[in-house]
Amino acid sequence: MRAVRAKTWLLTAILMVALVASLAAGGQGERGAVTIKLLGWQPGGAETWTKVAAMFMEKNPGIKVEMETVPMEGFYPKEGAYITAKSGPDIMGNNCGFETWERKDGYLDIRPRLTKEAVGHLLDTTSNHLAYDVNKPSYGISFSYQGNVWYYNKKILKAAGLDPANTPVTWDEFDRAAKAIKAIGKAPIATGVGHTIAYWIFPEIAKNFWENDKQISNFAMGNYRWSDPALANTLKYMADMSERGWFEEGAATINMQPDGFNFFLREEAAFTPSIISDAFHWKAAGDAIGHENVGAMLAPSINPKAPFARKFSGVPGSSWGITPWSKHPDEAWKFIVYFCSADLANTWLQMGGMQPNTTKFDAKINAYAPAFMQIQEIIKSPMVHTGVLNSGRELDELSRGYQEVMQGQLSVDDWIKRLNTALDESPLKKPDNPIWK
Amino acid sequence: MSGTFGEAGKARGRRVAGRAALGTHRRDALTGALLVLPAIALALTFKIVPLLRGIYTSLFLTQLGEAAHWNHFSNYLRMAHDPTVQRAFVNAAKVVATLPVWVVVPLVVALLIFQRTPGWGFFRAVYFMPYTIAPVIVGQVFRELLHAQGPLNELLRALGLHFLALSWLGDKGIALFSLVAVVLWSYFGLGVVTYLAGLGTISDELFDAAALDGAGFFTRMFQIVIPIIFPVMGYWTILCTSGMLVWMFPFIFAMTEGGPGYATMLPEYLVYITAFRFSELGYGTTIGVALFVFVLIFAIFQVRYMYVSGTKRQGA
């Protein structure tokens, strides 16, 4: 009995020692190395991020980079969980505008770190500041430039008897093209109706109705309601796109954007509203259906003479900031500055197809892609991207409402009411909110 | 004298025996307490404390970009007038209304397997297999399969059944039931196994005796099998009722995100997007508390029914 008891004690002691040793070892990782963790959706592709992280770690042997990647659809809930818990990765991505402002508790104010050496080469750092005001906190920097174009498939246009060199500019021209495309059994537009609607379709229609910058800033501050003319007309014409049968069958049921873009990649549709950087861009389209077959253009205009109608909705791409709970903010900043550096602009451009947020890049790298070269012209005339001025509540209601409107299950008037409610439930979208002062 | 000594001795003996019994009783009580202590500690730490913490959090106003502050019962008042919350709970009630299907379908399959229907061994494995696939994967696969232009509709059209090629996940009227069907497909294997475990306890002699008495298939089912496995059915019913209100999340996440519109929005998903997408932790928790009460009401009724029927059977 005594022998059994002694063995039990010995075994317990061994297990305890092993447990303590493993716990002690677990926190250290590689000897002397600091591990920084990054939460993102890997805009530009996993391959590029892996390469960039490897290059950084080679240059900085004392820092180890670990990446936690989630699909864009699941990013905000994941980020929200970290912000609620006040713990998690050292670096988090985000979109500029309300997506960041509403989650500002998850980011350090990096203004003291914004030296000329670190960010002087970047085209736009203003959009990373709260309320686009450089005197207010900045929550990150962006290595890419982002915005909306429509991609088109030249093969389908030719088959429909259309000229790929003269794509539709007006609403009526597009409607005629849509009819020709449908006549050959293809869908005019491929899209999904998830939250990207607020970023990819809404601003392109809204820009036909904005009369001046003041209206846009009022929209950002919540002074401009969805029942006001510019926004009400935007919703009306978004519904019109569906009523005219421009989208692929079942578009309203697609809440995951990759599914919508894949429809275009499968050459089932002639056009797709999308973006210039990140993932659903010229490179992805060209790699799938041949770069010679892909073109890029601005969305057709309802009123081409409106002041913003033929402008490019542009904004810095994914913004990267340091979390307030990071124990290694200096190392985190070092990595952010590295992957946003001018030295890497060509790498991102070549591998990930990302439009750099700097002028220090060589566009000839991608001269093989006509769509990319068209984009270089389109972005020369930018305007504020109004999609990122939607609050989280508005963004959600835009996509849910659109799903129902497209199926004739919700009237535009009721959609407006729901969006006004969403606006009222968006605390930052109030002119008296401190962020606007 | 001896009698006196005898009485005193007996009394002392009784006292000693009483003390010993008391000691044993105390020791047993202490042992019992020690044995249940880990369970109580776990329940307190992982059930009661989070529940109380959740109720406390529900009394705070936490909105995107704003500091949290004490808000009394405002979240509850807001919830009472929130059409999105109402839609979510109406959807939840519709899901609960499908309960008979959840209870009966696995039972029928289990009975067929139990009857050694040809191929029963193969089907037992096949039916359980979906349960072993991660719900998110199941959701993604069915998202593709059930798309308006997906393989299912292509097949139906090829068979000339155009009228059946519906927008399974896109039509507001059927999306919720498509979702429920997928979840049922994924989980009913667990129900089959649960029922088979209950059926396995029935003695063959009972069937032999029933056969000698001339009982047919249905008589055997309704007079022998179902009464015996009734507690198992009760257990599965409770599991399904609470489960269908809290199991659906990964499927909604992967298939519909609560859409189209709010057609497949269930309280558990609403809690998630409110708390983590809109960062309204307080309000999200309030909806979570309401969901807890909703599930609790069903569970109380069912557990009570099981207890009463079980007691009656024991009495009989």
XYZ file of C-alpha atoms in Angstrom, chain B residues 101-102 105-106 125-142 145-146 177-192 236 247-248 251 255:
45
model
C -39.950 16.533 -37.558
C -36.761 16.578 -35.480
C -37.543 11.489 -38.511
C -34.600 10.100 -36.488
C -22.897 4.684 -40.601
C -24.201 6.855 -43.431
C -26.771 8.619 -41.276
C -24.281 9.390 -38.556
C -21.622 10.684 -40.937
C -23.095 14.192 -41.453
C -22.846 14.759 -37.712
C -19.088 14.278 -37.926
C -18.668 17.091 -40.485
C -18.006 20.569 -39.091
C -21.192 22.663 -39.337
C -19.398 25.510 -41.127
C -18.288 23.087 -43.839
C -21.808 21.691 -44.114
C -23.086 25.259 -44.406
C -20.634 26.175 -47.137
C -21.404 23.044 -49.139
C -25.161 23.590 -48.927
C -25.849 23.290 -53.534
C -28.927 25.353 -52.761
C -36.986 26.102 -43.622
C -34.142 25.354 -46.037
C -31.780 26.287 -43.237
C -33.640 24.078 -40.756
C -33.548 21.193 -43.241
C -29.773 21.489 -43.564
C -29.322 21.595 -39.783
C -31.638 18.603 -39.414
C -29.616 16.736 -42.052
C -26.490 17.503 -40.082
C -27.789 16.549 -36.643
C -30.362 13.842 -37.144
C -27.659 11.140 -37.130
C -27.103 11.999 -33.490
C -30.816 11.454 -32.905
C -30.677 8.082 -34.646
C -33.966 13.986 -27.412
C -27.018 25.138 -32.672
C -27.945 27.091 -35.761
C -25.050 27.314 -40.370
C -25.137 30.073 -45.431
